[in-house]
Amino acid sequence: MACDECDSSFFRQKIGRCKRCMLMLTGLCMLGWPLWYLLFWEQITSVESLALLAFCIAWSGLLALHLVVWAWRSLSGRE
């Protein structure tokens, strides 16, 4: 990875600091959610729909975790 935080081995040190990860997750969310809505909205119980939905929820959750920790570190002055 490109940043120093990504070379460390602890998850707690990486979360909320890696701008590359946050940009990649933002792109995946911006691509995944509209794709799911356009292609699989009517067939919610199909395997493809559920798989894409699970990935979109995971990406969104990880992005939200990154942003919450980033905001907490920025506001508390730990950066």
Short mmCIF file of C-alpha atoms in Angstrom, two decimals:
data_model
loop_
_atom_site.label_atom_id
_atom_site.label_comp_id
_atom_site.label_asym_id
_atom_site.label_seq_id
_atom_site.Cartn_x
_atom_site.Cartn_y
_atom_site.Cartn_z
CA MET A 1 0.00 0.00 0.00
CA ALA A 2 1.00 3.58 -0.45
CA CYS A 3 0.89 4.98 3.08
CA ASP A 4 2.93 4.23 6.21
CA GLU A 5 -0.13 3.28 8.25
CA CYS A 6 -0.94 0.43 5.84
CA ASP A 7 2.47 -1.14 6.46
CA SER A 8 1.68 -1.63 10.14
CA SER A 9 0.15 -4.89 11.21
CA PHE A 10 -2.57 -3.68 13.55
CA PHE A 11 -6.10 -3.05 12.31
CA ARG A 12 -6.68 -0.32 14.91
CA GLN A 13 -3.74 1.67 13.55
CA LYS A 14 -4.97 1.44 9.95
CA ILE A 15 -8.64 2.29 10.32
CA GLY A 16 -9.48 5.93 9.65
CA ARG A 17 -6.01 6.87 8.39
CA CYS A 18 -5.65 5.31 4.96
CA LYS A 19 -6.96 7.79 2.39
CA ARG A 20 -6.42 5.27 -0.40
CA CYS A 21 -8.71 2.75 1.30
CA MET A 22 -11.38 5.38 1.93
CA LEU A 23 -11.32 6.52 -1.71
CA MET A 24 -11.50 2.94 -2.95
CA LEU A 25 -14.46 2.16 -0.66
CA THR A 26 -16.21 5.36 -1.79
CA GLY A 27 -15.81 4.31 -5.42
CA LEU A 28 -17.08 0.81 -4.71
CA CYS A 29 -20.14 2.20 -2.92
CA MET A 30 -20.84 4.69 -5.70
CA LEU A 31 -20.63 1.89 -8.25
CA GLY A 32 -22.24 -0.96 -6.29
CA TRP A 33 -25.43 0.61 -4.95
CA PRO A 34 -26.68 2.04 -8.28
CA LEU A 35 -25.73 -1.20 -10.02
CA TRP A 36 -27.74 -3.23 -7.51
CA TYR A 37 -30.68 -0.87 -7.78
CA LEU A 38 -30.74 -0.87 -11.58
CA LEU A 39 -30.16 -4.59 -12.13
CA PHE A 40 -31.55 -6.43 -9.12
CA TRP A 41 -34.24 -4.30 -7.45
CA GLU A 42 -37.12 -6.49 -8.68
CA GLN A 43 -35.41 -9.85 -7.98
CA ILE A 44 -34.28 -9.37 -4.42
CA THR A 45 -34.14 -13.10 -3.61
CA SER A 46 -31.83 -14.11 -6.47
CA VAL A 47 -28.31 -15.24 -5.60
CA GLU A 48 -26.69 -12.46 -7.62
CA SER A 49 -28.83 -9.82 -5.95
CA LEU A 50 -28.08 -11.06 -2.45
CA ALA A 51 -24.35 -11.35 -3.15
CA LEU A 52 -24.10 -7.81 -4.51
CA LEU A 53 -26.28 -6.53 -1.68
CA ALA A 54 -24.02 -8.19 0.90
CA PHE A 55 -20.91 -6.67 -0.69
CA CYS A 56 -22.52 -3.21 -0.84
CA ILE A 57 -23.50 -3.40 2.83
CA ALA A 58 -19.98 -4.52 3.77
CA TRP A 59 -18.34 -1.73 1.75
CA SER A 60 -20.68 0.88 3.19
CA GLY A 61 -20.13 -0.37 6.73
CA LEU A 62 -16.35 -0.33 6.40
CA LEU A 63 -16.45 3.14 4.83
CA ALA A 64 -18.67 4.38 7.67
CA LEU A 65 -16.25 2.91 10.22
CA HIS A 66 -13.31 4.61 8.48
CA LEU A 67 -15.13 7.96 8.45
CA VAL A 68 -16.28 7.76 12.08
CA VAL A 69 -12.77 6.92 13.32
CA TRP A 70 -11.23 9.59 11.07
CA ALA A 71 -13.65 12.22 12.42
CA TRP A 72 -13.05 11.10 16.01
CA ARG A 73 -9.26 11.26 15.58
CA SER A 74 -9.48 14.66 13.88
CA LEU A 75 -11.77 16.20 16.49
CA SER A 76 -9.93 14.77 19.49
CA GLY A 77 -6.53 15.89 18.18
CA ARG A 78 -4.97 12.43 18.04
CA GLU A 79 -3.66 12.87 14.49
#
